[in-house]
């Protein structure tokens, strides 16, 4: 069985607590790694603090070279990385490959952005008090950062912590999800071969106590967390003085106008709704279709949902596989049952088979049902109709979340209305809300989070402005 | 009869050549000013060169105060300024008042932009050669500038030279049009009362020889010209090493889609087509209507054109008055006759009465007719239909000009297509191409000009970047 | 006795709890106002929520007009405002006048910045996944904001909440300090006369319970607090999901190099150290002088400190007057005594007379003494010498705070070293750390705060980015 | 003998006029290529016009891939490219290698910048006229561009035309220098293998008549020229309506303050003064040393100049080799003789041996001597002393050129004074004026040119802004 050492303070180590890693599809353990405890974490912190000055002063061409080298390494070994990711997460291979490609892109863009850290020049003499002075603003790294990554994109969402930290000259201690720590530990092996100062990055699966330390320890200047809303907001309240960035989930909605191209909308919503069993922060959960096109859309969509291919994630033709664990599959089952009991109607799917939940389409729901109001994080999509566009926007906004949304339309009026009135961090026009490329600003409002990722934006969150005022006289 | 001294090197002076100013509507001289000759120009140049350093070092709060004071002075005396402008140009009073308000806004925005002169910080160490270095860019005034302004917006187009010159710390010698020199000379009286260094600005009506000197003299570092394409491009070829900015004319087109609000389009095109008898660089000259809506548009538009009120420009109800001079009125008459002789059809108007040319609407034209292919600069609009939007864009682009254009549509597809494919400096969606506010970037491509005005943009054209690379080691 | 009604939900009202306002210099009550309780706060919140949409959609020219009108009103009534401020705070008149002028400038700059709310265009097709798409980012107001302002700049630090809130289209409920609520309530009278939607701004002195509600109520989307570190950081931990911006204090340090102009440094440090009895967040608390120039500096500085004129704050010649209350004066006395008991030496001053604490200069201190390590917020300055510049920077950085700092030097090496290594939010070269103009980014690192004020920066903190991705195909 | 076909309209072709290429060091022809005549040029133009639309619409990821592939190709074949460059230009191998590395970097940065083509969002409703409107600015490629490159950096200065043209979506026809066409024709072979649309780039050595056509043909929308001032300014006057960018030469000056590190200054000036025999636009031509340090500097510098190693450029140890041709070597000889005849004193060097001119240091010169006032473009440096820094700046500014300058100082006052008062496009603090990295803005004022290169800046010059105003109501 393969052993993956954890990466602490520049060394690959084992600890006293081993962590078996299970393939959710087969149900069998296929690898082993370790959990960091308090002492490993402490070592990682001390080492990171001691190289922080070196990181801050790393010349740009070095940062660039490090990041580009990692990017190229991922591309070169994409099959191998994708396979491992597939094994630990049950993510179908085609999506796993795409995740590795995106992670390579994330490092590449970070390499480029490291050259373009912002600065600003400003005149100071706007009033006589400023006479003879001019100012400028330079950005400096915050210091040591704690990162916590989720299971659903074990590689790329971790890379969205690692790459901007290196680009901005910060040290980072990253905690991957316990269920999916391997691909990112394999990444550590690539990173370790670059000229990144040893100890600038540690990657540590952790027990609960150590994980908590990441949140409360004041030596961390920032906590960047991707995960569930409940956990995220609680962390914020105990994080002390550090900056907190939260990338949480949502119940993304999409509007299909009567002016839209229905077939295109169906295809985009199909991928957006069921890729990786909907275990995606911006998974298409709620679809609102203009009543004129509702039946057409509903028929076409149901048929395509029903034809999704279930199977072994390692098979390149598999569209959908098992969920991450039984607990989650059961949770989804319960929510669907609650909806049906309260009057909702299943158009296709609806059943659980062990860890597998069928791709499911439901209609006749009410906003307060769990499948609507909460983040389902499973292969379930809700379909309802609307009469006016303004009403559709109101239905979409009727949520405690606000991450991304989609609008399919050819009306300039609806386009403008959507931009002005939809309350989500991102609005995707003529594509699903699940659209993301790695350089775009990404993040939610309301309960969906705090701050933005996307390289340039994540880098900015990891830096502190310093104003210099210079007297010329 | 009122006498307006010219403003040379910080003094109000007379010269040996007097310049009578005639009211085009009454045909009578109502005021007198003077032409600067070679010696007055030389004095203005020398004085300007001697205060250039002082201008460059003028603190921002001084620049701001000077510009804001002028803006407030214009607002305070708007009626008086508008009346004078009306007299010299035959511009209907309502448009004259609006021009003074805009000139006040132009100075106000310049005041604000003077605080925001740009700068840039850049890292230099992208390769080992740059190790230990960082850079920044500051912008400095170019030096002495020559400005030439046209008759059609005697105040605001001159102000678009004056205000950015002051904001950017440059000296300026401005030549107004011979027919309309008064409002801007009255403005000089306002400016002279501020703390602007004496001689930083001269305003000189000129004879041909001195005017030419503005173009060829190498002590000017920039020539900023607003006027006709023929004159402008010729100037560029003899301007030597100086920078040249040209704001020329066009034959602006507008597309009315079948998804548009027809009544709104009619109203916007009416003002865009006939305000100040079409003597406007971005006057609506060519309208392309989707054939589905052509008759509706044509009927509604013709009726409204026919009901425009002719009269004394000093009357607040007057919509249209005489043109600037008989030469131009006759030119328009000839072009219209040429079109009719070649098969075009007049829907309304078409006749000249002395300096007055009736508001005229023509259809059935061919692209090569003078009324289509050249800048008409008169109250004439061409109306034709199209079948597909792509064809409409092709018809609109079929011009040697490219200043501004308009598109009335509610189709997102057409909106995107227009942005990507219409070849003009500005595209106005759901308004006429004659739309302009003074802070927006304004200027044409092709034969319509070189460079952009609009305060921030004009200021940038008047400045030179200076890179500083600093070795930190 | 003058009565100042409080400003709740667009109305000037009284409540059941009156709040007497005392002149600290005379010790007598000279005015009366009221405390808002739970119900007044609730009314203000409800009203604000109901006008939030109107605020978001307020055209820019309206925001501009409102802000500029307030600015002009302050300038027009500056004497009256300064007098009132002087009475409630014991701030010497010359500083009170300057504060009103700055508040007028703060509103003016906010007016200008409202026109320049940022946006961003980005290409999305950096990878094949983004083909045919482009994106842009627009910024929208966060929603309802809670503002808490301190006593030491009762007007201008409140205006740094009010002006950016209006400029960014947000509603605000502001709590002024209990001791100094009057000048800002008088400002409310000015604001009420503008076209600002009624209820968009409430200004409410509050009892402790209501004040706490500002912090914990989730209907507020942001809390912007200026005040003491202890209170600020505690608020952050109970603020829930809302964004928190903290402008706290510090123990600002300044370095006087042997290459500096000593007389200039003395004069700047004198004002920076003793203006408003040091009750200033960026008051000069710690001076580090190169040992070569220490005696010269020390002699010149002591003499000037000793000659500061104590008196009635309403007298234009008064340099220093009483502190805000006896509690604070006694606190300063205790800290100074502690220092002396542990070996520090008083060069001048050191005694308390009721609310008046003499301008005091101390040397031979140790970093752990309260006068060094804590924010003194009183007329006390610490003077010590250093040997090398690197050591001076280390001494300056040896603090849990990091707001602003000053460096007097003519060495390019020291200039570069300072920028790279001093750890404060702002570094003022050749002026005191107490330098601030209102448009510059202002805020601290470490315990000194979170986020930046200064109009453009405060506005950014009050807005949320929204990404729009548009499919062009 | 190696044959290099020229690259016209996507094909490698020969023509009726062959062009022998001579190794200046050996004096022997070592390769052959061809001159394009009118018909080849015409074919290249037609083809380019026909693919312009395709170039404009090339997705960003394609542009990126093309540019990065070229960059990697150059790096992979650097030795081979450097050898060829060395042969055609007599550039010593170490400098030739560095030029290839820089060309690779130029392509890489262009790849990155293609992702970051600028755009702008602006509010339009600053006055009631703009109510309900918002605007944005997108940049579009200008169209067909003519590029003319010089002999002295046959690869990298050509790449500074090619790379930004591709990045910005423009087509380009490039004319290399007749004496050094080979390395860039070899580059064409690399480029041809990428997915760049065929015909988007042509590389054509030309006869005089065809070269002239590049300048006057109105189908070119821009002329970007790097070469001599005389030729450049003349081109501008006959270039018609097209945009003109000129990168010309200068007589770069450097100031050595008494606060400077002399040894460092000597080493930097040695490379800056004599690399590639001073045939560099920003070659160190005039050194001004504070009289306190003059003798030290002069002695140390003379000794190092005298020890430069002459030899075969293909030898890695060679510091200096022959000039490009005898004509230039004789010109330098004449200028030096003129200076000596008028009283200048040679400190070292001064003699010509065929195409080799000795590295030469002269003092006691007068500003009007040709070696001072003109661009020497040879291995000659002028050394003089100054008394005050202000005087040194005046001496440096006393030139009709203004490309780059250097200042060695440790005085903050001098640093500020230099930035504010030196009149050159770039100022290098504590390094020689010959410093350049490829992403920095580069270009001169006065007779030294028009516009800026450096990828981001060159790209901007090759694009045209388009304003879109959108009505939201």
PDB file of N, CA and C in Angstrom, chain C residues 99-165:
ATOM      1  N   UNK C  99      -9.833  71.383  11.868  1.00  0.00           N
ATOM      2  CA  UNK C  99     -10.640  70.165  11.746  1.00  0.00           C
ATOM      3  C   UNK C  99     -11.880  70.401  10.883  1.00  0.00           C
ATOM      4  N   UNK C 100     -12.497  71.555  11.039  1.00  0.00           N
ATOM      5  CA  UNK C 100     -13.680  71.851  10.203  1.00  0.00           C
ATOM      6  C   UNK C 100     -13.271  71.955   8.730  1.00  0.00           C
ATOM      7  N   UNK C 101     -12.160  72.620   8.495  1.00  0.00           N
ATOM      8  CA  UNK C 101     -11.670  72.715   7.109  1.00  0.00           C
ATOM      9  C   UNK C 101     -11.410  71.324   6.526  1.00  0.00           C
ATOM     10  N   UNK C 102     -10.838  70.468   7.347  1.00  0.00           N
ATOM     11  CA  UNK C 102     -10.574  69.114   6.854  1.00  0.00           C
ATOM     12  C   UNK C 102     -11.870  68.353   6.605  1.00  0.00           C
ATOM     13  N   UNK C 103     -12.843  68.541   7.459  1.00  0.00           N
ATOM     14  CA  UNK C 103     -14.123  67.855   7.246  1.00  0.00           C
ATOM     15  C   UNK C 103     -14.749  68.310   5.925  1.00  0.00           C
ATOM     16  N   UNK C 104     -14.628  69.603   5.641  1.00  0.00           N
ATOM     17  CA  UNK C 104     -15.151  70.116   4.364  1.00  0.00           C
ATOM     18  C   UNK C 104     -14.414  69.460   3.202  1.00  0.00           C
ATOM     19  N   UNK C 105     -13.116  69.335   3.342  1.00  0.00           N
ATOM     20  CA  UNK C 105     -12.295  68.669   2.320  1.00  0.00           C
ATOM     21  C   UNK C 105     -12.694  67.201   2.195  1.00  0.00           C
ATOM     22  N   UNK C 106     -12.959  66.551   3.304  1.00  0.00           N
ATOM     23  CA  UNK C 106     -13.359  65.137   3.278  1.00  0.00           C
ATOM     24  C   UNK C 106     -14.643  64.967   2.474  1.00  0.00           C
ATOM     25  N   UNK C 107     -15.608  65.840   2.685  1.00  0.00           N
ATOM     26  CA  UNK C 107     -16.837  65.751   1.895  1.00  0.00           C
ATOM     27  C   UNK C 107     -16.573  66.063   0.413  1.00  0.00           C
ATOM     28  N   UNK C 108     -15.718  67.044   0.156  1.00  0.00           N
ATOM     29  CA  UNK C 108     -15.433  67.410  -1.234  1.00  0.00           C
ATOM     30  C   UNK C 108     -14.790  66.245  -1.984  1.00  0.00           C
ATOM     31  N   UNK C 109     -13.804  65.632  -1.356  1.00  0.00           N
ATOM     32  CA  UNK C 109     -13.124  64.516  -2.011  1.00  0.00           C
ATOM     33  C   UNK C 109     -14.095  63.347  -2.205  1.00  0.00           C
ATOM     34  N   UNK C 110     -14.960  63.124  -1.216  1.00  0.00           N
ATOM     35  CA  UNK C 110     -15.961  62.061  -1.373  1.00  0.00           C
ATOM     36  C   UNK C 110     -16.860  62.359  -2.568  1.00  0.00           C
ATOM     37  N   UNK C 111     -17.225  63.622  -2.729  1.00  0.00           N
ATOM     38  CA  UNK C 111     -18.046  64.016  -3.883  1.00  0.00           C
ATOM     39  C   UNK C 111     -17.336  63.610  -5.168  1.00  0.00           C
ATOM     40  N   UNK C 112     -16.058  63.911  -5.237  1.00  0.00           N
ATOM     41  CA  UNK C 112     -15.287  63.597  -6.442  1.00  0.00           C
ATOM     42  C   UNK C 112     -15.143  62.086  -6.639  1.00  0.00           C
ATOM     43  N   UNK C 113     -14.907  61.386  -5.539  1.00  0.00           N
ATOM     44  CA  UNK C 113     -14.692  59.944  -5.659  1.00  0.00           C
ATOM     45  C   UNK C 113     -15.978  59.204  -6.034  1.00  0.00           C
ATOM     46  N   UNK C 114     -17.124  59.778  -5.685  1.00  0.00           N
ATOM     47  CA  UNK C 114     -18.381  59.109  -6.045  1.00  0.00           C
ATOM     48  C   UNK C 114     -18.493  58.964  -7.559  1.00  0.00           C
ATOM     49  N   UNK C 115     -17.854  59.846  -8.281  1.00  0.00           N
ATOM     50  CA  UNK C 115     -17.843  59.769  -9.749  1.00  0.00           C
ATOM     51  C   UNK C 115     -16.914  58.680 -10.256  1.00  0.00           C
ATOM     52  N   UNK C 116     -16.053  58.235  -9.401  1.00  0.00           N
ATOM     53  CA  UNK C 116     -14.963  57.364  -9.854  1.00  0.00           C
ATOM     54  C   UNK C 116     -14.998  55.990  -9.186  1.00  0.00           C
ATOM     55  N   UNK C 117     -16.199  55.544  -8.852  1.00  0.00           N
ATOM     56  CA  UNK C 117     -16.321  54.201  -8.289  1.00  0.00           C
ATOM     57  C   UNK C 117     -15.735  53.227  -9.292  1.00  0.00           C
ATOM     58  N   UNK C 118     -14.978  52.269  -8.810  1.00  0.00           N
ATOM     59  CA  UNK C 118     -14.179  51.491  -9.737  1.00  0.00           C
ATOM     60  C   UNK C 118     -14.988  50.422 -10.467  1.00  0.00           C
ATOM     61  N   UNK C 119     -14.437  49.940 -11.525  1.00  0.00           N
ATOM     62  CA  UNK C 119     -14.954  48.810 -12.281  1.00  0.00           C
ATOM     63  C   UNK C 119     -13.773  48.200 -12.998  1.00  0.00           C
ATOM     64  N   UNK C 120     -13.978  47.067 -13.581  1.00  0.00           N
ATOM     65  CA  UNK C 120     -12.843  46.377 -14.181  1.00  0.00           C
ATOM     66  C   UNK C 120     -13.345  45.530 -15.343  1.00  0.00           C
ATOM     67  N   UNK C 121     -12.579  45.496 -16.406  1.00  0.00           N
ATOM     68  CA  UNK C 121     -12.904  44.632 -17.537  1.00  0.00           C
ATOM     69  C   UNK C 121     -11.817  43.573 -17.623  1.00  0.00           C
ATOM     70  N   UNK C 122     -12.208  42.335 -17.839  1.00  0.00           N
ATOM     71  CA  UNK C 122     -11.176  41.303 -17.950  1.00  0.00           C
ATOM     72  C   UNK C 122     -11.535  40.299 -19.040  1.00  0.00           C
ATOM     73  N   UNK C 123     -10.531  39.839 -19.743  1.00  0.00           N
ATOM     74  CA  UNK C 123     -10.786  38.775 -20.708  1.00  0.00           C
ATOM     75  C   UNK C 123     -10.886  37.471 -19.924  1.00  0.00           C
ATOM     76  N   UNK C 124     -11.754  36.606 -20.382  1.00  0.00           N
ATOM     77  CA  UNK C 124     -12.006  35.358 -19.660  1.00  0.00           C
ATOM     78  C   UNK C 124     -11.351  34.180 -20.386  1.00  0.00           C
ATOM     79  N   UNK C 125     -11.088  34.367 -21.667  1.00  0.00           N
ATOM     80  CA  UNK C 125     -10.619  33.238 -22.487  1.00  0.00           C
ATOM     81  C   UNK C 125      -9.115  32.993 -22.376  1.00  0.00           C
ATOM     82  N   UNK C 126      -8.646  32.862 -21.147  1.00  0.00           N
ATOM     83  CA  UNK C 126      -7.230  32.534 -20.926  1.00  0.00           C
ATOM     84  C   UNK C 126      -6.978  31.041 -21.116  1.00  0.00           C
ATOM     85  N   UNK C 127      -8.053  30.273 -21.042  1.00  0.00           N
ATOM     86  CA  UNK C 127      -7.960  28.851 -21.355  1.00  0.00           C
ATOM     87  C   UNK C 127      -9.154  28.525 -22.243  1.00  0.00           C
ATOM     88  N   UNK C 128      -9.095  27.398 -22.941  1.00  0.00           N
ATOM     89  CA  UNK C 128     -10.197  27.075 -23.858  1.00  0.00           C
ATOM     90  C   UNK C 128     -11.564  27.089 -23.159  1.00  0.00           C
ATOM     91  N   UNK C 129     -11.598  26.808 -21.861  1.00  0.00           N
ATOM     92  CA  UNK C 129     -12.866  26.816 -21.131  1.00  0.00           C
ATOM     93  C   UNK C 129     -13.567  28.167 -21.199  1.00  0.00           C
ATOM     94  N   UNK C 130     -12.785  29.218 -21.375  1.00  0.00           N
ATOM     95  CA  UNK C 130     -13.382  30.553 -21.374  1.00  0.00           C
ATOM     96  C   UNK C 130     -13.632  31.112 -22.765  1.00  0.00           C
ATOM     97  N   UNK C 131     -13.476  30.298 -23.761  1.00  0.00           N
ATOM     98  CA  UNK C 131     -13.590  30.779 -25.143  1.00  0.00           C
ATOM     99  C   UNK C 131     -14.910  31.516 -25.399  1.00  0.00           C
ATOM    100  N   UNK C 132     -14.818  32.653 -26.041  1.00  0.00           N
ATOM    101  CA  UNK C 132     -16.016  33.398 -26.395  1.00  0.00           C
ATOM    102  C   UNK C 132     -16.629  34.171 -25.245  1.00  0.00           C
ATOM    103  N   UNK C 133     -15.922  34.266 -24.155  1.00  0.00           N
ATOM    104  CA  UNK C 133     -16.488  34.968 -23.000  1.00  0.00           C
ATOM    105  C   UNK C 133     -15.625  36.165 -22.618  1.00  0.00           C
ATOM    106  N   UNK C 134     -16.274  37.182 -22.090  1.00  0.00           N
ATOM    107  CA  UNK C 134     -15.503  38.241 -21.453  1.00  0.00           C
ATOM    108  C   UNK C 134     -16.182  38.626 -20.150  1.00  0.00           C
ATOM    109  N   UNK C 135     -15.435  39.283 -19.279  1.00  0.00           N
ATOM    110  CA  UNK C 135     -15.991  39.557 -17.964  1.00  0.00           C
ATOM    111  C   UNK C 135     -15.802  40.998 -17.563  1.00  0.00           C
ATOM    112  N   UNK C 136     -16.607  41.424 -16.641  1.00  0.00           N
ATOM    113  CA  UNK C 136     -16.303  42.693 -15.991  1.00  0.00           C
ATOM    114  C   UNK C 136     -16.793  42.664 -14.553  1.00  0.00           C
ATOM    115  N   UNK C 137     -16.245  43.578 -13.793  1.00  0.00           N
ATOM    116  CA  UNK C 137     -16.550  43.658 -12.375  1.00  0.00           C
ATOM    117  C   UNK C 137     -17.130  45.025 -12.092  1.00  0.00           C
ATOM    118  N   UNK C 138     -18.281  45.039 -11.464  1.00  0.00           N
ATOM    119  CA  UNK C 138     -18.861  46.297 -11.000  1.00  0.00           C
ATOM    120  C   UNK C 138     -18.967  46.242  -9.476  1.00  0.00           C
ATOM    121  N   UNK C 139     -18.917  47.381  -8.852  1.00  0.00           N
ATOM    122  CA  UNK C 139     -18.986  47.420  -7.396  1.00  0.00           C
ATOM    123  C   UNK C 139     -20.341  47.954  -6.945  1.00  0.00           C
ATOM    124  N   UNK C 140     -20.907  47.293  -5.968  1.00  0.00           N
ATOM    125  CA  UNK C 140     -22.207  47.670  -5.435  1.00  0.00           C
ATOM    126  C   UNK C 140     -22.107  47.949  -3.940  1.00  0.00           C
ATOM    127  N   UNK C 141     -22.978  48.814  -3.425  1.00  0.00           N
ATOM    128  CA  UNK C 141     -22.946  49.122  -1.980  1.00  0.00           C
ATOM    129  C   UNK C 141     -23.240  47.873  -1.157  1.00  0.00           C
ATOM    130  N   UNK C 142     -22.575  47.783   0.005  1.00  0.00           N
ATOM    131  CA  UNK C 142     -22.729  46.617   0.878  1.00  0.00           C
ATOM    132  C   UNK C 142     -24.115  46.503   1.466  1.00  0.00           C
ATOM    133  N   UNK C 143     -24.702  47.652   1.807  1.00  0.00           N
ATOM    134  CA  UNK C 143     -25.984  47.640   2.526  1.00  0.00           C
ATOM    135  C   UNK C 143     -25.860  48.545   3.737  1.00  0.00           C
ATOM    136  N   UNK C 144     -26.593  48.261   4.771  1.00  0.00           N
ATOM    137  CA  UNK C 144     -26.603  49.132   5.945  1.00  0.00           C
ATOM    138  C   UNK C 144     -25.287  49.022   6.723  1.00  0.00           C
ATOM    139  N   UNK C 145     -24.766  50.183   7.110  1.00  0.00           N
ATOM    140  CA  UNK C 145     -23.478  50.243   7.815  1.00  0.00           C
ATOM    141  C   UNK C 145     -23.662  50.860   9.192  1.00  0.00           C
ATOM    142  N   UNK C 146     -22.946  50.316  10.170  1.00  0.00           N
ATOM    143  CA  UNK C 146     -22.902  50.903  11.507  1.00  0.00           C
ATOM    144  C   UNK C 146     -21.567  51.613  11.685  1.00  0.00           C
ATOM    145  N   UNK C 147     -21.607  52.865  12.120  1.00  0.00           N
ATOM    146  CA  UNK C 147     -20.370  53.618  12.328  1.00  0.00           C
ATOM    147  C   UNK C 147     -20.256  54.076  13.771  1.00  0.00           C
ATOM    148  N   UNK C 148     -19.073  53.973  14.331  1.00  0.00           N
ATOM    149  CA  UNK C 148     -18.836  54.437  15.704  1.00  0.00           C
ATOM    150  C   UNK C 148     -17.626  55.353  15.697  1.00  0.00           C
ATOM    151  N   UNK C 149     -17.807  56.583  16.193  1.00  0.00           N
ATOM    152  CA  UNK C 149     -16.764  57.603  16.105  1.00  0.00           C
ATOM    153  C   UNK C 149     -16.280  58.004  17.486  1.00  0.00           C
ATOM    154  N   UNK C 150     -15.041  58.453  17.594  1.00  0.00           N
ATOM    155  CA  UNK C 150     -14.439  58.768  18.888  1.00  0.00           C
ATOM    156  C   UNK C 150     -14.552  60.260  19.237  1.00  0.00           C
ATOM    157  N   UNK C 151     -14.097  60.593  20.438  1.00  0.00           N
ATOM    158  CA  UNK C 151     -14.211  61.991  20.898  1.00  0.00           C
ATOM    159  C   UNK C 151     -13.146  62.919  20.342  1.00  0.00           C
ATOM    160  N   UNK C 152     -12.001  62.349  19.884  1.00  0.00           N
ATOM    161  CA  UNK C 152     -10.847  63.234  19.695  1.00  0.00           C
ATOM    162  C   UNK C 152     -10.888  64.069  18.420  1.00  0.00           C
ATOM    163  N   UNK C 153     -11.533  63.552  17.375  1.00  0.00           N
ATOM    164  CA  UNK C 153     -11.866  64.395  16.223  1.00  0.00           C
ATOM    165  C   UNK C 153     -13.366  64.212  15.988  1.00  0.00           C
ATOM    166  N   UNK C 154     -14.169  64.869  16.820  1.00  0.00           N
ATOM    167  CA  UNK C 154     -15.604  64.571  16.837  1.00  0.00           C
ATOM    168  C   UNK C 154     -16.244  64.808  15.481  1.00  0.00           C
ATOM    169  N   UNK C 155     -15.700  65.738  14.734  1.00  0.00           N
ATOM    170  CA  UNK C 155     -16.267  66.029  13.430  1.00  0.00           C
ATOM    171  C   UNK C 155     -15.608  65.184  12.339  1.00  0.00           C
ATOM    172  N   UNK C 156     -14.324  65.326  12.155  1.00  0.00           N
ATOM    173  CA  UNK C 156     -13.724  64.764  10.948  1.00  0.00           C
ATOM    174  C   UNK C 156     -13.690  63.236  10.957  1.00  0.00           C
ATOM    175  N   UNK C 157     -13.539  62.618  12.121  1.00  0.00           N
ATOM    176  CA  UNK C 157     -13.526  61.153  12.104  1.00  0.00           C
ATOM    177  C   UNK C 157     -14.931  60.585  11.908  1.00  0.00           C
ATOM    178  N   UNK C 158     -15.952  61.352  12.293  1.00  0.00           N
ATOM    179  CA  UNK C 158     -17.321  60.939  11.957  1.00  0.00           C
ATOM    180  C   UNK C 158     -17.571  61.127  10.459  1.00  0.00           C
ATOM    181  N   UNK C 159     -17.059  62.225   9.942  1.00  0.00           N
ATOM    182  CA  UNK C 159     -17.233  62.497   8.506  1.00  0.00           C
ATOM    183  C   UNK C 159     -16.550  61.417   7.668  1.00  0.00           C
ATOM    184  N   UNK C 160     -15.476  60.846   8.182  1.00  0.00           N
ATOM    185  CA  UNK C 160     -14.818  59.741   7.457  1.00  0.00           C
ATOM    186  C   UNK C 160     -15.681  58.475   7.427  1.00  0.00           C
ATOM    187  N   UNK C 161     -16.757  58.444   8.168  1.00  0.00           N
ATOM    188  CA  UNK C 161     -17.755  57.371   8.014  1.00  0.00           C
ATOM    189  C   UNK C 161     -18.884  57.847   7.091  1.00  0.00           C
ATOM    190  N   UNK C 162     -19.347  59.069   7.331  1.00  0.00           N
ATOM    191  CA  UNK C 162     -20.541  59.578   6.633  1.00  0.00           C
ATOM    192  C   UNK C 162     -20.279  59.785   5.150  1.00  0.00           C
ATOM    193  N   UNK C 163     -19.193  60.472   4.848  1.00  0.00           N
ATOM    194  CA  UNK C 163     -18.954  60.865   3.456  1.00  0.00           C
ATOM    195  C   UNK C 163     -18.764  59.650   2.539  1.00  0.00           C
ATOM    196  N   UNK C 164     -17.934  58.672   2.906  1.00  0.00           N
ATOM    197  CA  UNK C 164     -17.812  57.519   2.010  1.00  0.00           C
ATOM    198  C   UNK C 164     -19.096  56.692   1.930  1.00  0.00           C
ATOM    199  N   UNK C 165     -19.876  56.663   3.011  1.00  0.00           N
ATOM    200  CA  UNK C 165     -21.136  55.915   2.953  1.00  0.00           C
ATOM    201  C   UNK C 165     -22.051  56.530   1.891  1.00  0.00           C
TER     202      UNK C 165
END
